[in-house]
PDB file of C-alpha atoms in Angstrom:
ATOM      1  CA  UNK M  17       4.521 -40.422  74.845  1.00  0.00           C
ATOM      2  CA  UNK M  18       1.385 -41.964  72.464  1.00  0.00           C
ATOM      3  CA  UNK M  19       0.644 -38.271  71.451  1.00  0.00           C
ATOM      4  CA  UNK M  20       4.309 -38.110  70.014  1.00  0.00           C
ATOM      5  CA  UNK M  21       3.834 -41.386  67.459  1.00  0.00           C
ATOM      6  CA  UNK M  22       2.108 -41.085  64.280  1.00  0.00           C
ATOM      7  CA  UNK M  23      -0.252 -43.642  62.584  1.00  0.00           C
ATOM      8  CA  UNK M  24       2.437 -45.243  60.969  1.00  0.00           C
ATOM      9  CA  UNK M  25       5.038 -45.118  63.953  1.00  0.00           C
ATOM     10  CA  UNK M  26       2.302 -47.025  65.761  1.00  0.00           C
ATOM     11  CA  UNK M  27       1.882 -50.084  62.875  1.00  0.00           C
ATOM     12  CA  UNK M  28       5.666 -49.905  62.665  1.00  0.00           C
ATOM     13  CA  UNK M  29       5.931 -51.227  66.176  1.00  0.00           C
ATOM     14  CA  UNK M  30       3.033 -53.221  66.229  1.00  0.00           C
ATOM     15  CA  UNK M  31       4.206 -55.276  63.036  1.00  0.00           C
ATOM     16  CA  UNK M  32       7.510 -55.772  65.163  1.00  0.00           C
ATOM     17  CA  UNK M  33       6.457 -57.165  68.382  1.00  0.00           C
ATOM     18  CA  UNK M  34       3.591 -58.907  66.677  1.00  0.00           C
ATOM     19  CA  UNK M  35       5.880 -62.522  65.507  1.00  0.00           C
ATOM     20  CA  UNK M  36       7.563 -62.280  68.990  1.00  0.00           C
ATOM     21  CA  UNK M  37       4.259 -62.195  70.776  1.00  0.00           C
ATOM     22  CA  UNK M  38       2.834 -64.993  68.780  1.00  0.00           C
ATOM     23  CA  UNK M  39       5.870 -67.223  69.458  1.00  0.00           C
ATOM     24  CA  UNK M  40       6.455 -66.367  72.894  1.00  0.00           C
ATOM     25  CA  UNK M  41       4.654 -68.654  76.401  1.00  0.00           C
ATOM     26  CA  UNK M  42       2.903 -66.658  78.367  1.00  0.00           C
ATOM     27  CA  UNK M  43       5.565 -65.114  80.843  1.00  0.00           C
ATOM     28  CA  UNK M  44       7.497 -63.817  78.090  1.00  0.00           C
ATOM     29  CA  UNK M  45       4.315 -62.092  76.718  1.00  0.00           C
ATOM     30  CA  UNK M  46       3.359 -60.263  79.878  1.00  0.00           C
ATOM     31  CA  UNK M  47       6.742 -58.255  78.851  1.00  0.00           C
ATOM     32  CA  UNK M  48       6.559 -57.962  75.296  1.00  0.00           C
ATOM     33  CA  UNK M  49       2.658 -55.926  76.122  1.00  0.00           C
ATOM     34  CA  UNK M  50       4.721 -54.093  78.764  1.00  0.00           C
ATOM     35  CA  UNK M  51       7.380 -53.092  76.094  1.00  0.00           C
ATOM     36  CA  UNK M  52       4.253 -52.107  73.590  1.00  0.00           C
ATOM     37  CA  UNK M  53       1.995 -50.411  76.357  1.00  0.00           C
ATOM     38  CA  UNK M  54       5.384 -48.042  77.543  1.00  0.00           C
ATOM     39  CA  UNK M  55       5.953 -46.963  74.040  1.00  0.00           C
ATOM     40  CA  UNK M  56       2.652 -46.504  72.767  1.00  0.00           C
ATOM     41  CA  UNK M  57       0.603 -45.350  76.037  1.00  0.00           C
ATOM     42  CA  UNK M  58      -1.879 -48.038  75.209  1.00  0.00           C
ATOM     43  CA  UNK M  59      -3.682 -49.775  77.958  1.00  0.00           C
ATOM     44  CA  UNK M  60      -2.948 -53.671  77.806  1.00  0.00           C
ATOM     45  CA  UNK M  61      -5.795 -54.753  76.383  1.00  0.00           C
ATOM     46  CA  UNK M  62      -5.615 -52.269  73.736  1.00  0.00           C
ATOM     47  CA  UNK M  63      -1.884 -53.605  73.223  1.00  0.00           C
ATOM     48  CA  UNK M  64      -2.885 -57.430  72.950  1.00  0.00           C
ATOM     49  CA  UNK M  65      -6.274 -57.039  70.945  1.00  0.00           C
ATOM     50  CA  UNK M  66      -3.762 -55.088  68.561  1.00  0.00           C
ATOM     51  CA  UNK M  67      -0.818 -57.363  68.584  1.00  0.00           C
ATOM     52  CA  UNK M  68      -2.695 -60.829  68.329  1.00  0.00           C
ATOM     53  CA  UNK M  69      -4.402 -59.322  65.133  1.00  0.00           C
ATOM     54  CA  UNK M  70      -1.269 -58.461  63.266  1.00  0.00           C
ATOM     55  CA  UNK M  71       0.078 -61.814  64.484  1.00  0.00           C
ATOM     56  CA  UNK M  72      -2.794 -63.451  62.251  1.00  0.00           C
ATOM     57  CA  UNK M  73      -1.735 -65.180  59.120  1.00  0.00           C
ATOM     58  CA  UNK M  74      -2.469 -62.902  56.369  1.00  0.00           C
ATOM     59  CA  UNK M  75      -3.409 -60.106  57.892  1.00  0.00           C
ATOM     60  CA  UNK M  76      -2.065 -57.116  56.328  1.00  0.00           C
ATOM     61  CA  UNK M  77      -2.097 -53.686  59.308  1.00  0.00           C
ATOM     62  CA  UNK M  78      -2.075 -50.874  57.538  1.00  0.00           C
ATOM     63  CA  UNK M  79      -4.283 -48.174  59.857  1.00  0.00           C
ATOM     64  CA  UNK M  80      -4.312 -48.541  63.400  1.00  0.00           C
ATOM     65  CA  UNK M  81      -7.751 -46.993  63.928  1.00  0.00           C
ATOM     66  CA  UNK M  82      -9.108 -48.769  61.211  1.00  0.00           C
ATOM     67  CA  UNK M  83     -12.763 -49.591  62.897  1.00  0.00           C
ATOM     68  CA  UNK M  84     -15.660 -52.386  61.206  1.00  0.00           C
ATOM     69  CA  UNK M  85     -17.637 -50.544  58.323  1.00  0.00           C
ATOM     70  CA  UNK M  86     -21.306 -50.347  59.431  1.00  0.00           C
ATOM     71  CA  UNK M  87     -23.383 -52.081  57.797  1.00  0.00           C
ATOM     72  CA  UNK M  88     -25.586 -49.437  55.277  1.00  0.00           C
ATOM     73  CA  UNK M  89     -28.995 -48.356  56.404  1.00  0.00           C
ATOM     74  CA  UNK M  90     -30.391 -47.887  53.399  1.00  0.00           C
ATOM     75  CA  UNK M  91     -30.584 -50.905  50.877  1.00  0.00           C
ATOM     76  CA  UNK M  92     -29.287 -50.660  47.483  1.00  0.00           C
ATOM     77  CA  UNK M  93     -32.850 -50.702  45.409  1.00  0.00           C
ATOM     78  CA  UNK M  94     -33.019 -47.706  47.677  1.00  0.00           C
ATOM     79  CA  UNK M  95     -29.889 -46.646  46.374  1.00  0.00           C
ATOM     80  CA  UNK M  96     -30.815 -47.170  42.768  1.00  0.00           C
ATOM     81  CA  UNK M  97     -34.245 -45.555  42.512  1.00  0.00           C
ATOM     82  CA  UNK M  98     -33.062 -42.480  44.487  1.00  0.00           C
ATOM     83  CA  UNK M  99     -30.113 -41.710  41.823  1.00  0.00           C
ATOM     84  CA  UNK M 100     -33.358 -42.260  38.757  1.00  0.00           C
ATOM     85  CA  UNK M 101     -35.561 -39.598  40.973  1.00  0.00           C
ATOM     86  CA  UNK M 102     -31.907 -37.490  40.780  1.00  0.00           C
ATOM     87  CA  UNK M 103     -31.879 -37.743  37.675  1.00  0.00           C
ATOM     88  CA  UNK M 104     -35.231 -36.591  36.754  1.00  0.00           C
ATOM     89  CA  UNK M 105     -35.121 -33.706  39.309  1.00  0.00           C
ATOM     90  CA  UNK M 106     -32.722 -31.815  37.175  1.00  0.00           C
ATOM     91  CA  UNK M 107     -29.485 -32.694  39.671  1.00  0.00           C
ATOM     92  CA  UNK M 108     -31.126 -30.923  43.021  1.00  0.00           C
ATOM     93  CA  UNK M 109     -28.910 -30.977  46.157  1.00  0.00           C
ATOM     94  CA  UNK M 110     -29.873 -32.895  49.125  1.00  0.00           C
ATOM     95  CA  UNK M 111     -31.239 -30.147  50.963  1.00  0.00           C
ATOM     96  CA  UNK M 112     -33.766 -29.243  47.773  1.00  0.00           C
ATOM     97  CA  UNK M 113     -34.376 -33.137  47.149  1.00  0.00           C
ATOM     98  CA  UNK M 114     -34.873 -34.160  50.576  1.00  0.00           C
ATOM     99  CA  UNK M 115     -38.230 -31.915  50.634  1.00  0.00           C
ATOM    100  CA  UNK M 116     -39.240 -32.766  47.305  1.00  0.00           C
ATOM    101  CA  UNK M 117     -39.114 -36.288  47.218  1.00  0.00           C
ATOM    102  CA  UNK M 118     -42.491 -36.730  48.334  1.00  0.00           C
ATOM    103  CA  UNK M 119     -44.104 -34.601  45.257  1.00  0.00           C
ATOM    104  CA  UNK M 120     -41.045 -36.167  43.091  1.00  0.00           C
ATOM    105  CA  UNK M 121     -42.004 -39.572  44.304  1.00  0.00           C
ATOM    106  CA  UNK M 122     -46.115 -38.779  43.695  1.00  0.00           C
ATOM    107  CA  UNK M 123     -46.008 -37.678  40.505  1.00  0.00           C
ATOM    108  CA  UNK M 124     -43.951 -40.476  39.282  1.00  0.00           C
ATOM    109  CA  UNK M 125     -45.999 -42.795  40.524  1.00  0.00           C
ATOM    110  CA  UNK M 126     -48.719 -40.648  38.907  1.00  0.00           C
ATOM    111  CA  UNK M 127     -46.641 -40.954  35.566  1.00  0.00           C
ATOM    112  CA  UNK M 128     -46.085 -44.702  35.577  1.00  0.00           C
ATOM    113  CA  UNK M 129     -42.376 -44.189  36.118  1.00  0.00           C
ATOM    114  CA  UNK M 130     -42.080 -46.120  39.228  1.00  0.00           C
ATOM    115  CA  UNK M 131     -44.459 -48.945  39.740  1.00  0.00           C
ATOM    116  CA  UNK M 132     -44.530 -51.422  42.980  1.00  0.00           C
ATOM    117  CA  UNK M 133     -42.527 -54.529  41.941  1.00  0.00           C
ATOM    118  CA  UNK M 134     -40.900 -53.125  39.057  1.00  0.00           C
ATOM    119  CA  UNK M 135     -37.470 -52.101  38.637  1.00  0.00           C
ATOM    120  CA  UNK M 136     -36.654 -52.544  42.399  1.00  0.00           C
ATOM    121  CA  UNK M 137     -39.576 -50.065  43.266  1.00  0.00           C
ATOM    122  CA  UNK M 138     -41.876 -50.811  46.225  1.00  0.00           C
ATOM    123  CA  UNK M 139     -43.726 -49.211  48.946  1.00  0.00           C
ATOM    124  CA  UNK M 140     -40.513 -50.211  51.108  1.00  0.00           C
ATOM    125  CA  UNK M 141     -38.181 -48.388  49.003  1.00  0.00           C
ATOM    126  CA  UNK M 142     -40.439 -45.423  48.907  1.00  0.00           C
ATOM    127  CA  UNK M 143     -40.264 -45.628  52.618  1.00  0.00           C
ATOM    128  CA  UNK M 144     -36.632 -45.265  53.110  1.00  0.00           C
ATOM    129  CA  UNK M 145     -36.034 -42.773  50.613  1.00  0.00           C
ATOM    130  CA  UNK M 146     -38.671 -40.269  52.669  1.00  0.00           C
ATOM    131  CA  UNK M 147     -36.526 -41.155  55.682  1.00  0.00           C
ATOM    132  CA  UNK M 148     -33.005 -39.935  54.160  1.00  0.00           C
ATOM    133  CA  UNK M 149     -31.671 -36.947  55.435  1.00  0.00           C
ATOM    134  CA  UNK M 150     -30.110 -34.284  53.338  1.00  0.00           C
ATOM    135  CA  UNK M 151     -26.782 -35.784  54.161  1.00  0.00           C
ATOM    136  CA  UNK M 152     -27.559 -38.887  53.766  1.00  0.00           C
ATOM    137  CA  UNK M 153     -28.981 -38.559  50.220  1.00  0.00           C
ATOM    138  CA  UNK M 154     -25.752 -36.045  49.475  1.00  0.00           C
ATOM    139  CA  UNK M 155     -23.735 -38.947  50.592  1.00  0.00           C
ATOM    140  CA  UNK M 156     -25.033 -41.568  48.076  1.00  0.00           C
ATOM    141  CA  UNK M 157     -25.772 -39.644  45.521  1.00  0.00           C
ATOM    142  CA  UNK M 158     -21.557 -38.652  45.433  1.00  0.00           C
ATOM    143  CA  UNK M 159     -20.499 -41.247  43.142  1.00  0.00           C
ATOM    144  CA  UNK M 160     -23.584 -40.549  40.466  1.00  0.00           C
ATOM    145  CA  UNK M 161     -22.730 -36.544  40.500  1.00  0.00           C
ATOM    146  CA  UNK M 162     -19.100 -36.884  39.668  1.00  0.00           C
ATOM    147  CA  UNK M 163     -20.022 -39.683  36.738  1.00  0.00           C
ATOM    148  CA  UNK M 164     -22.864 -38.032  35.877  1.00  0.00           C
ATOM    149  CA  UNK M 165     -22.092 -34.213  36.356  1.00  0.00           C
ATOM    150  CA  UNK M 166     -24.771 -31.901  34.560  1.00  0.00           C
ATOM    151  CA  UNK M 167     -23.292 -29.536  32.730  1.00  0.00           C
ATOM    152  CA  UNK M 168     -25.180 -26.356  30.586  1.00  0.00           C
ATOM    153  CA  UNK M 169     -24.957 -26.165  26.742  1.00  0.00           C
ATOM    154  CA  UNK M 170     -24.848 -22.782  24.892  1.00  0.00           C
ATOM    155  CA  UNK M 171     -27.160 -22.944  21.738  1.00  0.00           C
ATOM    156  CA  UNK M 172     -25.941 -20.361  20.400  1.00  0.00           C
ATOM    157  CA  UNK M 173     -23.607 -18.899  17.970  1.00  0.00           C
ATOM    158  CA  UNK M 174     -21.509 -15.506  17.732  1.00  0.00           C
ATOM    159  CA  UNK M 175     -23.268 -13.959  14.832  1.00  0.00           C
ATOM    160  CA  UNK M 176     -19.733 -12.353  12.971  1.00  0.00           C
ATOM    161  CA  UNK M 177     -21.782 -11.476   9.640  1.00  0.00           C
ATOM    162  CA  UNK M 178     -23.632  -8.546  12.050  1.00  0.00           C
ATOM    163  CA  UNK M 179     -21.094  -8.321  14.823  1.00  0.00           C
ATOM    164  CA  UNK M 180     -19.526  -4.959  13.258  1.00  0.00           C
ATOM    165  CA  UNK M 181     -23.035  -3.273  12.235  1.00  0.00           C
ATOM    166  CA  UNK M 182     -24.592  -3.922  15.946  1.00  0.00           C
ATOM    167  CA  UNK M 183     -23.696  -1.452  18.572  1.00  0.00           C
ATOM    168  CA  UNK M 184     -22.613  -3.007  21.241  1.00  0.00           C
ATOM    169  CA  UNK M 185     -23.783  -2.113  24.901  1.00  0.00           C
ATOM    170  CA  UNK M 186     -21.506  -2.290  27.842  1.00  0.00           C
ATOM    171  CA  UNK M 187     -22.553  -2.523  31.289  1.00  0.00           C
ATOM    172  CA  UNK M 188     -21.945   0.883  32.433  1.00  0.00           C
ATOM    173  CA  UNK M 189     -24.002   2.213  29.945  1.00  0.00           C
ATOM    174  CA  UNK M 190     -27.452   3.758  30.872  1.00  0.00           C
ATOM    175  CA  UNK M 191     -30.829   1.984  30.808  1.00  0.00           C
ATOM    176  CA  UNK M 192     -33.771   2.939  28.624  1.00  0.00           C
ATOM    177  CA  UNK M 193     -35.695   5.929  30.689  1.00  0.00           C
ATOM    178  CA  UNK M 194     -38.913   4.201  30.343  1.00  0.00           C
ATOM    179  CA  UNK M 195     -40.712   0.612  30.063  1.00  0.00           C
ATOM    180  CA  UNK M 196     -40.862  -1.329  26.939  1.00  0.00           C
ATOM    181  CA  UNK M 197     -37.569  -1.733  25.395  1.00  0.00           C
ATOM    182  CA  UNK M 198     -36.931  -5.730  26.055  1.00  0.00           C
ATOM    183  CA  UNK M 199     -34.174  -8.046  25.558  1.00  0.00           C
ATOM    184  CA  UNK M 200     -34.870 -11.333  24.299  1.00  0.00           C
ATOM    185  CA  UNK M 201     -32.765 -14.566  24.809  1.00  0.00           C
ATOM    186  CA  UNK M 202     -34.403 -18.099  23.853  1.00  0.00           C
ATOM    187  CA  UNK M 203     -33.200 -21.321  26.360  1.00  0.00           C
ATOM    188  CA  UNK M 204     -32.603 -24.749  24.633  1.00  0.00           C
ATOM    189  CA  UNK M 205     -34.493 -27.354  26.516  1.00  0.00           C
ATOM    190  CA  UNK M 206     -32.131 -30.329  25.505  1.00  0.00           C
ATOM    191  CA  UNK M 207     -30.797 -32.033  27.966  1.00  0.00           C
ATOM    192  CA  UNK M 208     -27.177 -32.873  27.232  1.00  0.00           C
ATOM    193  CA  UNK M 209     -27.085 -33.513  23.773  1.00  0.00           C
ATOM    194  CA  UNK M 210     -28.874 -30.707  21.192  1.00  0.00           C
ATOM    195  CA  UNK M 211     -29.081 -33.906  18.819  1.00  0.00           C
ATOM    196  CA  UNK M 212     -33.089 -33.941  17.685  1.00  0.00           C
ATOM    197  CA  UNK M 213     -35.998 -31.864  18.290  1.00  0.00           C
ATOM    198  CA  UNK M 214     -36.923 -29.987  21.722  1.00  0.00           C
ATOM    199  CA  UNK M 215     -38.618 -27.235  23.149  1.00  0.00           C
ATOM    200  CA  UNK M 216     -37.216 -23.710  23.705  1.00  0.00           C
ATOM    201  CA  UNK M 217     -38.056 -20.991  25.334  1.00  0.00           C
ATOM    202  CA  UNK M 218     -38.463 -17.353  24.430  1.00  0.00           C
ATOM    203  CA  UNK M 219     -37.663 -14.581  27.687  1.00  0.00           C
ATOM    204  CA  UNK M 220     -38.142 -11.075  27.128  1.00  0.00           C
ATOM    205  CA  UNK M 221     -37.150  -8.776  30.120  1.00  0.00           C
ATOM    206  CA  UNK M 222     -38.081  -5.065  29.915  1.00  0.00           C
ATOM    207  CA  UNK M 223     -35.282  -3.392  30.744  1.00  0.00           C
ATOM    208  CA  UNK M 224     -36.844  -0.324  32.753  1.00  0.00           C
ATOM    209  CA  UNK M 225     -39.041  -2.244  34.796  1.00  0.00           C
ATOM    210  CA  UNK M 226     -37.436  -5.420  34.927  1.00  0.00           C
ATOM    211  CA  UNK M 227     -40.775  -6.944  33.829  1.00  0.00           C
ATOM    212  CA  UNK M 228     -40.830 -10.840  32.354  1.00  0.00           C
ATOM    213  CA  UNK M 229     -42.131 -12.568  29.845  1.00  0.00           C
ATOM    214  CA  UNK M 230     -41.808 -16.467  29.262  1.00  0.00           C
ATOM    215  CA  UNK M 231     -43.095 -18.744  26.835  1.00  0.00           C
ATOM    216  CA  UNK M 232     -42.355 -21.843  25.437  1.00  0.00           C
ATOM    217  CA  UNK M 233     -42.347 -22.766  21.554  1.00  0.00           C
ATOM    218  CA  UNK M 234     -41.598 -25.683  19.423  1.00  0.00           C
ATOM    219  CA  UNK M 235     -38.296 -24.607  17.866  1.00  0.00           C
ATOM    220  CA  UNK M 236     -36.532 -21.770  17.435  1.00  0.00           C
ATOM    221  CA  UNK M 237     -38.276 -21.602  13.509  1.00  0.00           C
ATOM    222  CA  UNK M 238     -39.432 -18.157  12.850  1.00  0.00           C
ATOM    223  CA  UNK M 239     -42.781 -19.118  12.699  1.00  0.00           C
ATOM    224  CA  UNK M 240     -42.484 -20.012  15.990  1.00  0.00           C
ATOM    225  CA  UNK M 241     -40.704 -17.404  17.138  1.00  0.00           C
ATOM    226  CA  UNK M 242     -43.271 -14.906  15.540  1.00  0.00           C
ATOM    227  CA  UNK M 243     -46.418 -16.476  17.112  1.00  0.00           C
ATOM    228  CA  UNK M 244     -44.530 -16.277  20.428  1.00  0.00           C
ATOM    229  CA  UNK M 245     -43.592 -12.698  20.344  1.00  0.00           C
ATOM    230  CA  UNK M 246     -47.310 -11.766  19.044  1.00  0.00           C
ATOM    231  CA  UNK M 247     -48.627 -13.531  21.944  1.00  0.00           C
ATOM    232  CA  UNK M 248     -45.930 -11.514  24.440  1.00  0.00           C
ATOM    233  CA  UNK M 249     -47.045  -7.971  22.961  1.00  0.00           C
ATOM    234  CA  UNK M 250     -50.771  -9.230  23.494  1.00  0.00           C
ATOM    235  CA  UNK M 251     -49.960 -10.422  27.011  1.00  0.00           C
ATOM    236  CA  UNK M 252     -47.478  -7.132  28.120  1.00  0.00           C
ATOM    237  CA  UNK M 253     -49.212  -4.652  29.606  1.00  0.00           C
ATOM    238  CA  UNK M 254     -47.991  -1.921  28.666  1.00  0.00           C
ATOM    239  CA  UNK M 255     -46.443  -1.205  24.801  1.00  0.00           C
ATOM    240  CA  UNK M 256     -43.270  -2.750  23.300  1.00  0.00           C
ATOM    241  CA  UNK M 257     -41.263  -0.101  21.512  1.00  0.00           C
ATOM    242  CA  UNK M 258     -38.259  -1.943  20.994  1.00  0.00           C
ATOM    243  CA  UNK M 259     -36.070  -5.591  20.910  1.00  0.00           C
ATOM    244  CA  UNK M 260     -32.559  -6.446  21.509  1.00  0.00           C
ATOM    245  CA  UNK M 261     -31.875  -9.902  20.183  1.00  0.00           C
ATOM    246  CA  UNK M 262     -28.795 -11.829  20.383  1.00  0.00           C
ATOM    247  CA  UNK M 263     -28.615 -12.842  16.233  1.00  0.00           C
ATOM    248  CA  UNK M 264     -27.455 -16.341  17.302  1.00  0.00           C
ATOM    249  CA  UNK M 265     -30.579 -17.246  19.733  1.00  0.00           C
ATOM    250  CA  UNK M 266     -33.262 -16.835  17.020  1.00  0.00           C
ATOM    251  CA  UNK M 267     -31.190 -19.049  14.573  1.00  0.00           C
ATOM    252  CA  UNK M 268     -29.319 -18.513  11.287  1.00  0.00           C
ATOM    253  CA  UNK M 269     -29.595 -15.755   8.695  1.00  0.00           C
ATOM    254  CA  UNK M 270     -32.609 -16.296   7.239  1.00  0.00           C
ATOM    255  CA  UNK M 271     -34.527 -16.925  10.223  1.00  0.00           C
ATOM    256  CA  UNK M 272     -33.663 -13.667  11.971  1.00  0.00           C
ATOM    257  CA  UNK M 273     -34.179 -11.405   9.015  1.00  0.00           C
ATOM    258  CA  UNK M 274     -37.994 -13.115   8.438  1.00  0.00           C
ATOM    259  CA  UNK M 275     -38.659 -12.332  12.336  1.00  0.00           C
ATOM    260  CA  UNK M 276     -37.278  -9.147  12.421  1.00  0.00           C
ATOM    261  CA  UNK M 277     -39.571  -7.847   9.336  1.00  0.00           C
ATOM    262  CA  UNK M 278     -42.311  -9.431  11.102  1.00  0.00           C
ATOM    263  CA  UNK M 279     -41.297  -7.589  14.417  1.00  0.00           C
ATOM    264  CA  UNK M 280     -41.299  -4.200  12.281  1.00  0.00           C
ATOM    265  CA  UNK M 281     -44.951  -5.084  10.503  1.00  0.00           C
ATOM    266  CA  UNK M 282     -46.446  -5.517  13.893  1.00  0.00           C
ATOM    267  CA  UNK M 283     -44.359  -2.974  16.303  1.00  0.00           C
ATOM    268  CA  UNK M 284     -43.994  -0.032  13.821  1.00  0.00           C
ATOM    269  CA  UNK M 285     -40.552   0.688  15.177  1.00  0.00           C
ATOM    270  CA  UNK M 286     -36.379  -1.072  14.453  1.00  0.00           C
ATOM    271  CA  UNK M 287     -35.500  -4.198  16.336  1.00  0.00           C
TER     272      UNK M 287
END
């Protein structure tokens, strides 16, 4: 009959026999945990360890299986430092983290980011946070990911001045027969704010060969953006014969048209 009663049917009838059994002498209670045991299918220690707690004064029953929280493994300057190393991982998984953490941890310590006896950091913590599992660190780091949930920015801009004098290629349409046409995209660096000054980077990928280049630059400034693309044509090894920018990712109006006669100067051929 237990596997018929819910949760709930179960504190129902506990929270009614659980005055009577309080009140009752001794005979009278040998019934009552018959009454209980019958009904539930508990055994009749089961019955009494259950009824004598909801019998306490002020004890509120509301789960049945409810069971003592362990007591955490892992301390809470443990806690604390692994949600900084988190942070400054870029937001890796617990999988990716858990084998990291040593280099993470290193380098750090290299940096003067984590120092023994400051800011809850000691050779202890260290200690423990090598001994998470993947799990484990998944597990603490929950509350931290949905407060603190990275999120990607877009830079960029659609350019409407040149959106009706671009031709616009679809994904169906064919590839350049041969290496050295490359788009170009730049990646903000900022973090989650694109308030101040950070580092971007320039990637041209040929699209024939599939071929990459990657550099950072200061700013997305035409003089930077200039200096970067002479240094890709130098670096390439074979010839670039042609660019496809997005308008937006090398900044406004003035900026594109500057790198765009510089592109022509030192390329010979239309970007």
């Amino acid at each position: 009959m237990d596997g018929d009663l819910s949760v709930g049917a179960r504190v129902e009838i506990t929270k009614k026999y659980a005055t009577a059994y309080r009140k009752a002498a001794k005979k009278d209670k040998g019934e009552i945990l018959g009454q209980v045991c019958a009904v539930t299918g508990w055994s009749r220690d089961n019955a009494r360890r259950r009824l004598v707690g909801a019998g306490r004064s002020g004890s509120k029953l509301t789960r049945m299986d409810r069971r003592q929280r362990r007591a955490s493994k892992y301390s809470l300057q443990a806690c604390g430092v692994l949600r900084r190393v988190w942070a400054v991982s870029g937001g890796q998984c617990g999988k990716y983290l858990a084998v990291s953490l040593p280099a993470l941890l290193d380098s750090l310590e290299a940096h003067g980011e984590l120092v023994d006896g400051s800011r809850d950091y000691s050779p202890g913590v260290r200690a423990e946070l090598e001994a998470m599992s993947a799990a484990t660190i998944d597990r603490y780091l929950a509350s931290a990911r949905a407060k603190d949930q990275l999120r990607g920015l877009s830079a960029t801009k659609a350019g409407a001045l040149l959106r009706s004098s671009i031709t616009i290629r679809k994904a169906g349409d064919e590839v350049e027969a041969e290496p050295g046409f490359f788009e170009g995209d730049t990646v903000a660096h900022c973090g989650p704010t694109l308030r101040g000054e950070f580092v971007r980077t320039l990637n041209l990928t040929c699209v024939h060969t599939g071929w990459v280049f990657t550099a950072s630059m200061r700013s997305n400034a035409a003089v930077w953006v200039l200096q970067t693309m002479e240094s890709a044509v130098e670096t390439i090894p074979f010839a670039v014969t042609g660019l496809d920018f997005d308008y937006a990712d090398l900044g406004v109006m003035p900026t594109l048209s500057r790198v765009v006669a510089g592109c022509r100067a030192w390329l010979g051929v239309s970007c």
